[in-house]
Amino acid sequence: KNEVEQSPQNLTAQEGEFITINCSYSVGISALHWLQQHPGGGIVSLFMLSSGKKKHGRLIATINIQEKHSSLHITASHPRDSAVYICAVRSGVRGGADGLTFGKGTHLIIQP
Amino acid sequence: DAGITQSPRHKVTETGTPVTLRCHQTENHRYMYWYRQDPGHGLRLIHYSYGVKDTDKGEVSDGYSVSRSKTEDFLLTLESATSSQTSVYFCAISEGQGLYNEQFFGPGTRLTVL
C-alpha cells in the first residue's frame, strides 16, 4: 500500500509570496495528481504528471520519480489561492482502474 | 466542468437504516469511483467500477455495497448505516483504461448518521 505524505499540513502566507507544497510517496507510481479543494468542498484536478514538470498559469508542479517526491509551487500567491491542496498517486495496479491514494492535504491561507 | 451529479447532496439518517447515494455522469466515462473524506484521513477509496456490472472493492469497503447497471449511474448503498459512516462522500469518473487519465469529481454528499 502506498503511503502519501504531504508537508506542511497548514501554511499561512502573505499575498505575493512564493508557495511550495511537498508530497512524498513510498511505492513506485504510474502517475501523480495534484488536486485543489475550496472551502465549498468541490475538488478540482490541477495537474497529472508522471515525470518532469508542468506549468499552468501561476502553478507549477514537478516530480522526481527516483526520489519519490513531488512539489507544487504557486508564484505571486493571491487570496483566491486559499484552499486545501491534495496530492494523490496512482500505482498502476489493474491498469490504473483501482483509484487513487491520497495525502491528507495542505491547508493554505493567503492573507491580503 | 465534467457532468457529474450526486444525490442527495445532504442526508441525515438514523443508525440501522439503509441509505443509497447516487452518482450520475453524462460523460460516458467507463471508470467510476466512490471515495469518503474524513478529517485526519483524507480521501479513501470505497469501491470502484470499470464497466457496467463490473465493480471491485477499495481500501474501506466494509459496510458498503455498489451497483452499476448503466454506464451513467453508480450507486453506493449502506445496508445498515452506522455512526462511523458519517462522512462526505465523493464520486469520481475517469475516461479510459490508460494510466494517465484524470479523475473528475462530483460535488459530494454530506451524510450524517445519528
PDB file of C-alpha atoms in Angstrom:
ATOM      1  CA  LYS A   1       0.000   0.000   0.000  1.00  0.00           C
ATOM      2  CA  ASN A   2       1.331   3.366  -0.974  1.00  0.00           C
ATOM      3  CA  GLU A   3       1.780   5.916   1.787  1.00  0.00           C
ATOM      4  CA  VAL A   4       1.433   9.536   0.694  1.00  0.00           C
ATOM      5  CA  GLU A   5       2.800  12.253   2.954  1.00  0.00           C
ATOM      6  CA  GLN A   6       2.297  15.965   2.437  1.00  0.00           C
ATOM      7  CA  SER A   7       4.036  18.892   4.074  1.00  0.00           C
ATOM      8  CA  PRO A   8       3.295  21.273   5.516  1.00  0.00           C
ATOM      9  CA  GLN A   9      -0.162  20.371   6.856  1.00  0.00           C
ATOM     10  CA  ASN A  10      -1.025  24.055   7.274  1.00  0.00           C
ATOM     11  CA  LEU A  11       0.512  27.121   5.651  1.00  0.00           C
ATOM     12  CA  THR A  12      -0.354  30.793   6.067  1.00  0.00           C
ATOM     13  CA  ALA A  13       1.408  33.312   3.838  1.00  0.00           C
ATOM     14  CA  GLN A  14       1.094  36.871   2.638  1.00  0.00           C
ATOM     15  CA  GLU A  15      -0.211  37.811  -0.773  1.00  0.00           C
ATOM     16  CA  GLY A  16       2.562  37.748  -3.352  1.00  0.00           C
ATOM     17  CA  GLU A  17       4.710  35.127  -1.650  1.00  0.00           C
ATOM     18  CA  PHE A  18       6.104  32.075  -3.449  1.00  0.00           C
ATOM     19  CA  ILE A  19       4.459  28.935  -2.079  1.00  0.00           C
ATOM     20  CA  THR A  20       5.813  25.375  -2.068  1.00  0.00           C
ATOM     21  CA  ILE A  21       3.862  22.284  -1.017  1.00  0.00           C
ATOM     22  CA  ASN A  22       5.628  18.932  -0.893  1.00  0.00           C
ATOM     23  CA  CYS A  23       4.446  15.377  -1.452  1.00  0.00           C
ATOM     24  CA  SER A  24       6.340  12.126  -0.861  1.00  0.00           C
ATOM     25  CA  TYR A  25       5.167   8.598  -1.551  1.00  0.00           C
ATOM     26  CA  SER A  26       6.535   5.216  -0.572  1.00  0.00           C
ATOM     27  CA  VAL A  27       5.969   2.953  -3.593  1.00  0.00           C
ATOM     28  CA  GLY A  28       6.653   3.476  -7.291  1.00  0.00           C
ATOM     29  CA  ILE A  29       3.757   5.005  -9.164  1.00  0.00           C
ATOM     30  CA  SER A  30       2.433   5.462 -12.672  1.00  0.00           C
ATOM     31  CA  ALA A  31       1.070   8.969 -12.169  1.00  0.00           C
ATOM     32  CA  LEU A  32       0.740  11.674  -9.533  1.00  0.00           C
ATOM     33  CA  HIS A  33      -2.144  14.111  -9.254  1.00  0.00           C
ATOM     34  CA  TRP A  34      -2.432  17.489  -7.597  1.00  0.00           C
ATOM     35  CA  LEU A  35      -5.957  18.485  -6.625  1.00  0.00           C
ATOM     36  CA  GLN A  36      -7.489  21.625  -5.165  1.00  0.00           C
ATOM     37  CA  GLN A  37     -10.415  21.673  -2.753  1.00  0.00           C
ATOM     38  CA  HIS A  38     -12.057  25.006  -1.975  1.00  0.00           C
ATOM     39  CA  PRO A  39     -13.964  25.753   1.237  1.00  0.00           C
ATOM     40  CA  GLY A  40     -17.221  24.920  -0.538  1.00  0.00           C
ATOM     41  CA  GLY A  41     -15.939  21.351  -0.854  1.00  0.00           C
ATOM     42  CA  GLY A  42     -15.589  20.851  -4.603  1.00  0.00           C
ATOM     43  CA  ILE A  43     -12.458  19.036  -5.807  1.00  0.00           C
ATOM     44  CA  VAL A  44     -10.707  20.153  -8.963  1.00  0.00           C
ATOM     45  CA  SER A  45      -7.826  18.431 -10.730  1.00  0.00           C
ATOM     46  CA  LEU A  46      -4.860  20.784 -11.193  1.00  0.00           C
ATOM     47  CA  PHE A  47      -2.174  18.531 -12.634  1.00  0.00           C
ATOM     48  CA  MET A  48      -1.488  14.947 -13.536  1.00  0.00           C
ATOM     49  CA  LEU A  49       2.159  14.073 -14.144  1.00  0.00           C
ATOM     50  CA  SER A  50       4.448  11.088 -14.374  1.00  0.00           C
ATOM     51  CA  SER A  51       7.756  12.860 -14.990  1.00  0.00           C
ATOM     52  CA  GLY A  52       9.369  16.269 -15.185  1.00  0.00           C
ATOM     53  CA  LYS A  53       7.431  19.459 -14.770  1.00  0.00           C
ATOM     54  CA  LYS A  54       4.128  21.033 -15.763  1.00  0.00           C
ATOM     55  CA  LYS A  55       3.017  24.656 -15.618  1.00  0.00           C
ATOM     56  CA  HIS A  56      -0.419  26.198 -15.721  1.00  0.00           C
ATOM     57  CA  GLY A  57      -0.630  29.915 -15.121  1.00  0.00           C
ATOM     58  CA  ARG A  58       0.917  30.643 -11.731  1.00  0.00           C
ATOM     59  CA  LEU A  59       1.007  26.977 -10.752  1.00  0.00           C
ATOM     60  CA  ILE A  60       3.984  24.701 -11.337  1.00  0.00           C
ATOM     61  CA  ALA A  61       4.201  21.007 -10.478  1.00  0.00           C
ATOM     62  CA  THR A  62       7.378  18.949 -10.507  1.00  0.00           C
ATOM     63  CA  ILE A  63       8.075  15.308  -9.854  1.00  0.00           C
ATOM     64  CA  ASN A  64      11.251  13.332  -9.164  1.00  0.00           C
ATOM     65  CA  ILE A  65      10.496   9.667  -9.751  1.00  0.00           C
ATOM     66  CA  GLN A  66      13.806   8.421  -8.327  1.00  0.00           C
ATOM     67  CA  GLU A  67      13.290  10.305  -5.067  1.00  0.00           C
ATOM     68  CA  LYS A  68       9.519   9.589  -4.975  1.00  0.00           C
ATOM     69  CA  HIS A  69       8.793  13.258  -4.421  1.00  0.00           C
ATOM     70  CA  SER A  70       6.688  15.972  -5.987  1.00  0.00           C
ATOM     71  CA  SER A  71       6.276  19.678  -5.327  1.00  0.00           C
ATOM     72  CA  LEU A  72       3.519  22.132  -6.130  1.00  0.00           C
ATOM     73  CA  HIS A  73       4.584  25.760  -6.428  1.00  0.00           C
ATOM     74  CA  ILE A  74       2.395  28.848  -6.554  1.00  0.00           C
ATOM     75  CA  THR A  75       4.008  32.053  -7.775  1.00  0.00           C
ATOM     76  CA  ALA A  76       2.665  35.502  -6.851  1.00  0.00           C
ATOM     77  CA  SER A  77       0.139  33.966  -4.466  1.00  0.00           C
ATOM     78  CA  HIS A  78      -3.291  35.561  -4.114  1.00  0.00           C
ATOM     79  CA  PRO A  79      -6.061  35.215  -1.510  1.00  0.00           C
ATOM     80  CA  ARG A  80      -8.144  33.286  -4.063  1.00  0.00           C
ATOM     81  CA  ASP A  81      -5.458  30.561  -3.925  1.00  0.00           C
ATOM     82  CA  SER A  82      -6.604  29.793  -0.379  1.00  0.00           C
ATOM     83  CA  ALA A  83      -7.731  26.172  -0.440  1.00  0.00           C
ATOM     84  CA  VAL A  84      -6.712  22.659   0.515  1.00  0.00           C
ATOM     85  CA  TYR A  85      -4.183  21.165  -1.907  1.00  0.00           C
ATOM     86  CA  ILE A  86      -4.187  17.399  -2.141  1.00  0.00           C
ATOM     87  CA  CYS A  87      -1.565  15.093  -3.597  1.00  0.00           C
ATOM     88  CA  ALA A  88      -2.731  11.713  -4.909  1.00  0.00           C
ATOM     89  CA  VAL A  89      -0.947   8.819  -6.583  1.00  0.00           C
ATOM     90  CA  ARG A  90      -1.961   6.058  -8.916  1.00  0.00           C
ATOM     91  CA  SER A  91       0.051   2.903  -8.508  1.00  0.00           C
ATOM     92  CA  GLY A  92      -0.839   1.330 -11.814  1.00  0.00           C
ATOM     93  CA  VAL A  93      -2.324  -1.881 -10.481  1.00  0.00           C
ATOM     94  CA  ARG A  94      -5.149  -3.188 -12.694  1.00  0.00           C
ATOM     95  CA  GLY A  95      -4.330  -0.748 -15.430  1.00  0.00           C
ATOM     96  CA  GLY A  96      -4.946   2.198 -13.158  1.00  0.00           C
ATOM     97  CA  ALA A  97      -8.605   1.363 -12.713  1.00  0.00           C
ATOM     98  CA  ASP A  98      -8.324   0.963  -8.988  1.00  0.00           C
ATOM     99  CA  GLY A  99      -8.450   4.581  -7.952  1.00  0.00           C
ATOM    100  CA  LEU A 100      -6.084   6.966  -6.237  1.00  0.00           C
ATOM    101  CA  THR A 101      -4.293   7.022  -2.882  1.00  0.00           C
ATOM    102  CA  PHE A 102      -4.439  10.461  -1.312  1.00  0.00           C
ATOM    103  CA  GLY A 103      -2.374  12.559   1.042  1.00  0.00           C
ATOM    104  CA  LYS A 104      -4.176  14.313   3.861  1.00  0.00           C
ATOM    105  CA  GLY A 105      -3.906  17.684   2.199  1.00  0.00           C
ATOM    106  CA  THR A 106      -2.227  21.024   2.843  1.00  0.00           C
ATOM    107  CA  HIS A 107      -4.471  23.798   4.096  1.00  0.00           C
ATOM    108  CA  LEU A 108      -3.215  27.039   2.506  1.00  0.00           C
ATOM    109  CA  ILE A 109      -4.336  30.514   3.569  1.00  0.00           C
ATOM    110  CA  ILE A 110      -3.127  33.565   1.680  1.00  0.00           C
ATOM    111  CA  GLN A 111      -3.676  36.785   3.571  1.00  0.00           C
ATOM    112  CA  PRO A 112      -4.097  40.099   1.739  1.00  0.00           C
TER     113      PRO A 112
ATOM    114  CA  ASP B   1     -16.839  21.016 -15.949  1.00  0.00           C
ATOM    115  CA  ALA B   2     -17.367  17.295 -16.251  1.00  0.00           C
ATOM    116  CA  GLY B   3     -21.029  16.373 -15.978  1.00  0.00           C
ATOM    117  CA  ILE B   4     -21.173  14.603 -12.642  1.00  0.00           C
ATOM    118  CA  THR B   5     -24.005  14.952 -10.175  1.00  0.00           C
ATOM    119  CA  GLN B   6     -24.533  13.340  -6.816  1.00  0.00           C
ATOM    120  CA  SER B   7     -27.803  12.896  -4.962  1.00  0.00           C
ATOM    121  CA  PRO B   8     -28.751  13.630  -2.349  1.00  0.00           C
ATOM    122  CA  ARG B   9     -26.290  16.407  -1.506  1.00  0.00           C
ATOM    123  CA  HIS B  10     -27.092  16.235   2.185  1.00  0.00           C
ATOM    124  CA  LYS B  11     -28.703  13.491   4.225  1.00  0.00           C
ATOM    125  CA  VAL B  12     -29.319  12.872   7.896  1.00  0.00           C
ATOM    126  CA  THR B  13     -30.356   9.376   8.860  1.00  0.00           C
ATOM    127  CA  GLU B  14     -30.519   7.120  11.882  1.00  0.00           C
ATOM    128  CA  THR B  15     -28.322   4.206  12.795  1.00  0.00           C
ATOM    129  CA  GLY B  16     -29.544   0.947  11.281  1.00  0.00           C
ATOM    130  CA  THR B  17     -31.377   2.447   8.312  1.00  0.00           C
ATOM    131  CA  PRO B  18     -30.412   1.687   4.716  1.00  0.00           C
ATOM    132  CA  VAL B  19     -29.051   4.554   2.639  1.00  0.00           C
ATOM    133  CA  THR B  20     -28.351   4.778  -1.093  1.00  0.00           C
ATOM    134  CA  LEU B  21     -26.253   7.502  -2.676  1.00  0.00           C
ATOM    135  CA  ARG B  22     -26.372   8.065  -6.400  1.00  0.00           C
ATOM    136  CA  CYS B  23     -23.690   9.253  -8.772  1.00  0.00           C
ATOM    137  CA  HIS B  24     -24.787  10.215 -12.270  1.00  0.00           C
ATOM    138  CA  GLN B  25     -22.494  11.159 -15.159  1.00  0.00           C
ATOM    139  CA  THR B  26     -23.189  12.458 -18.636  1.00  0.00           C
ATOM    140  CA  GLU B  27     -19.628  11.940 -19.936  1.00  0.00           C
ATOM    141  CA  ASN B  28     -19.937   8.262 -20.876  1.00  0.00           C
ATOM    142  CA  HIS B  29     -16.748   7.542 -18.932  1.00  0.00           C
ATOM    143  CA  ARG B  30     -16.005   3.914 -18.232  1.00  0.00           C
ATOM    144  CA  TYR B  31     -14.495   4.177 -14.749  1.00  0.00           C
ATOM    145  CA  MET B  32     -16.370   5.384 -11.684  1.00  0.00           C
ATOM    146  CA  TYR B  33     -15.247   5.612  -8.065  1.00  0.00           C
ATOM    147  CA  TRP B  34     -16.683   6.226  -4.627  1.00  0.00           C
ATOM    148  CA  TYR B  35     -14.484   7.883  -2.009  1.00  0.00           C
ATOM    149  CA  ARG B  36     -15.133   9.056   1.506  1.00  0.00           C
ATOM    150  CA  GLN B  37     -13.414  12.058   3.083  1.00  0.00           C
ATOM    151  CA  ASP B  38     -12.870  12.297   6.830  1.00  0.00           C
ATOM    152  CA  PRO B  39     -10.817  14.711   8.936  1.00  0.00           C
ATOM    153  CA  GLY B  40      -7.364  13.313   9.582  1.00  0.00           C
ATOM    154  CA  HIS B  41      -7.682  10.653   6.877  1.00  0.00           C
ATOM    155  CA  GLY B  42      -8.019  12.424   3.596  1.00  0.00           C
ATOM    156  CA  LEU B  43      -9.925  10.747   0.802  1.00  0.00           C
ATOM    157  CA  ARG B  44     -10.158   6.951   0.786  1.00  0.00           C
ATOM    158  CA  LEU B  45     -11.441   4.621  -1.901  1.00  0.00           C
ATOM    159  CA  ILE B  46     -14.576   2.635  -1.033  1.00  0.00           C
ATOM    160  CA  HIS B  47     -15.452   0.863  -4.285  1.00  0.00           C
ATOM    161  CA  TYR B  48     -14.831   1.366  -7.953  1.00  0.00           C
ATOM    162  CA  SER B  49     -16.306   0.237 -11.250  1.00  0.00           C
ATOM    163  CA  TYR B  50     -14.536  -0.486 -14.516  1.00  0.00           C
ATOM    164  CA  GLY B  51     -17.676  -1.050 -16.550  1.00  0.00           C
ATOM    165  CA  VAL B  52     -21.353  -1.939 -16.362  1.00  0.00           C
ATOM    166  CA  LYS B  53     -21.799  -4.674 -13.748  1.00  0.00           C
ATOM    167  CA  ASP B  54     -18.023  -4.699 -13.124  1.00  0.00           C
ATOM    168  CA  THR B  55     -17.091  -3.487  -9.672  1.00  0.00           C
ATOM    169  CA  ASP B  56     -14.409  -4.120  -7.091  1.00  0.00           C
ATOM    170  CA  LYS B  57     -13.552  -3.230  -3.524  1.00  0.00           C
ATOM    171  CA  GLY B  58     -11.329  -0.409  -2.403  1.00  0.00           C
ATOM    172  CA  GLU B  59      -9.492   0.324   0.793  1.00  0.00           C
ATOM    173  CA  VAL B  60     -12.529   0.865   3.085  1.00  0.00           C
ATOM    174  CA  SER B  61     -15.301  -1.255   1.574  1.00  0.00           C
ATOM    175  CA  ASP B  62     -16.680  -2.914   4.739  1.00  0.00           C
ATOM    176  CA  GLY B  63     -20.325  -1.938   5.288  1.00  0.00           C
ATOM    177  CA  TYR B  64     -20.789  -0.693   1.726  1.00  0.00           C
ATOM    178  CA  SER B  65     -22.049  -2.219  -1.497  1.00  0.00           C
ATOM    179  CA  VAL B  66     -22.270  -0.788  -5.002  1.00  0.00           C
ATOM    180  CA  SER B  67     -24.094  -1.405  -8.215  1.00  0.00           C
ATOM    181  CA  ARG B  68     -23.703  -0.225 -11.770  1.00  0.00           C
ATOM    182  CA  SER B  69     -26.462  -1.317 -14.125  1.00  0.00           C
ATOM    183  CA  LYS B  70     -25.944   1.545 -16.577  1.00  0.00           C
ATOM    184  CA  THR B  71     -22.835   3.394 -17.711  1.00  0.00           C
ATOM    185  CA  GLU B  72     -24.111   6.662 -16.304  1.00  0.00           C
ATOM    186  CA  ASP B  73     -25.120   5.582 -12.795  1.00  0.00           C
ATOM    187  CA  PHE B  74     -23.054   4.234  -9.900  1.00  0.00           C
ATOM    188  CA  LEU B  75     -24.931   3.600  -6.671  1.00  0.00           C
ATOM    189  CA  LEU B  76     -23.398   3.309  -3.212  1.00  0.00           C
ATOM    190  CA  THR B  77     -25.503   1.543  -0.579  1.00  0.00           C
ATOM    191  CA  LEU B  78     -25.059   1.455   3.167  1.00  0.00           C
ATOM    192  CA  GLU B  79     -27.170  -1.564   4.092  1.00  0.00           C
ATOM    193  CA  SER B  80     -27.397  -0.598   7.766  1.00  0.00           C
ATOM    194  CA  ALA B  81     -25.872   2.800   8.446  1.00  0.00           C
ATOM    195  CA  THR B  82     -23.595   3.292  11.444  1.00  0.00           C
ATOM    196  CA  SER B  83     -22.267   6.468  13.041  1.00  0.00           C
ATOM    197  CA  SER B  84     -18.777   5.629  11.742  1.00  0.00           C
ATOM    198  CA  GLN B  85     -20.151   6.108   8.221  1.00  0.00           C
ATOM    199  CA  THR B  86     -20.820   9.779   8.881  1.00  0.00           C
ATOM    200  CA  SER B  87     -18.654  11.379   6.215  1.00  0.00           C
ATOM    201  CA  VAL B  88     -18.537  13.326   2.997  1.00  0.00           C
ATOM    202  CA  TYR B  89     -18.828  11.015   0.009  1.00  0.00           C
ATOM    203  CA  PHE B  90     -17.345  11.895  -3.368  1.00  0.00           C
ATOM    204  CA  CYS B  91     -17.944  10.199  -6.664  1.00  0.00           C
ATOM    205  CA  ALA B  92     -15.316  10.454  -9.394  1.00  0.00           C
ATOM    206  CA  ILE B  93     -15.100   9.392 -13.023  1.00  0.00           C
ATOM    207  CA  SER B  94     -12.238   8.647 -15.361  1.00  0.00           C
ATOM    208  CA  GLU B  95     -12.324   8.257 -19.104  1.00  0.00           C
ATOM    209  CA  GLY B  96     -10.201   5.407 -20.329  1.00  0.00           C
ATOM    210  CA  GLN B  97      -8.002   2.486 -19.478  1.00  0.00           C
ATOM    211  CA  GLY B  98      -4.755   4.409 -19.697  1.00  0.00           C
ATOM    212  CA  LEU B  99      -2.836   5.016 -16.538  1.00  0.00           C
ATOM    213  CA  TYR B 100      -2.677   8.731 -17.054  1.00  0.00           C
ATOM    214  CA  ASN B 101      -6.310   9.733 -17.214  1.00  0.00           C
ATOM    215  CA  GLU B 102      -7.554  12.467 -14.943  1.00  0.00           C
ATOM    216  CA  GLN B 103     -10.271  11.854 -12.415  1.00  0.00           C
ATOM    217  CA  PHE B 104     -13.159  14.303 -12.280  1.00  0.00           C
ATOM    218  CA  PHE B 105     -15.024  14.652  -9.011  1.00  0.00           C
ATOM    219  CA  GLY B 106     -18.660  15.203  -8.207  1.00  0.00           C
ATOM    220  CA  PRO B 107     -19.799  17.870  -5.718  1.00  0.00           C
ATOM    221  CA  GLY B 108     -20.001  15.479  -2.766  1.00  0.00           C
ATOM    222  CA  THR B 109     -22.730  14.190  -0.454  1.00  0.00           C
ATOM    223  CA  ARG B 110     -22.613  15.023   3.231  1.00  0.00           C
ATOM    224  CA  LEU B 111     -24.067  12.102   5.206  1.00  0.00           C
ATOM    225  CA  THR B 112     -24.771  12.252   8.918  1.00  0.00           C
ATOM    226  CA  VAL B 113     -25.744   9.071  10.769  1.00  0.00           C
ATOM    227  CA  LEU B 114     -27.247   9.757  14.178  1.00  0.00           C
TER     228      LEU B 114
END
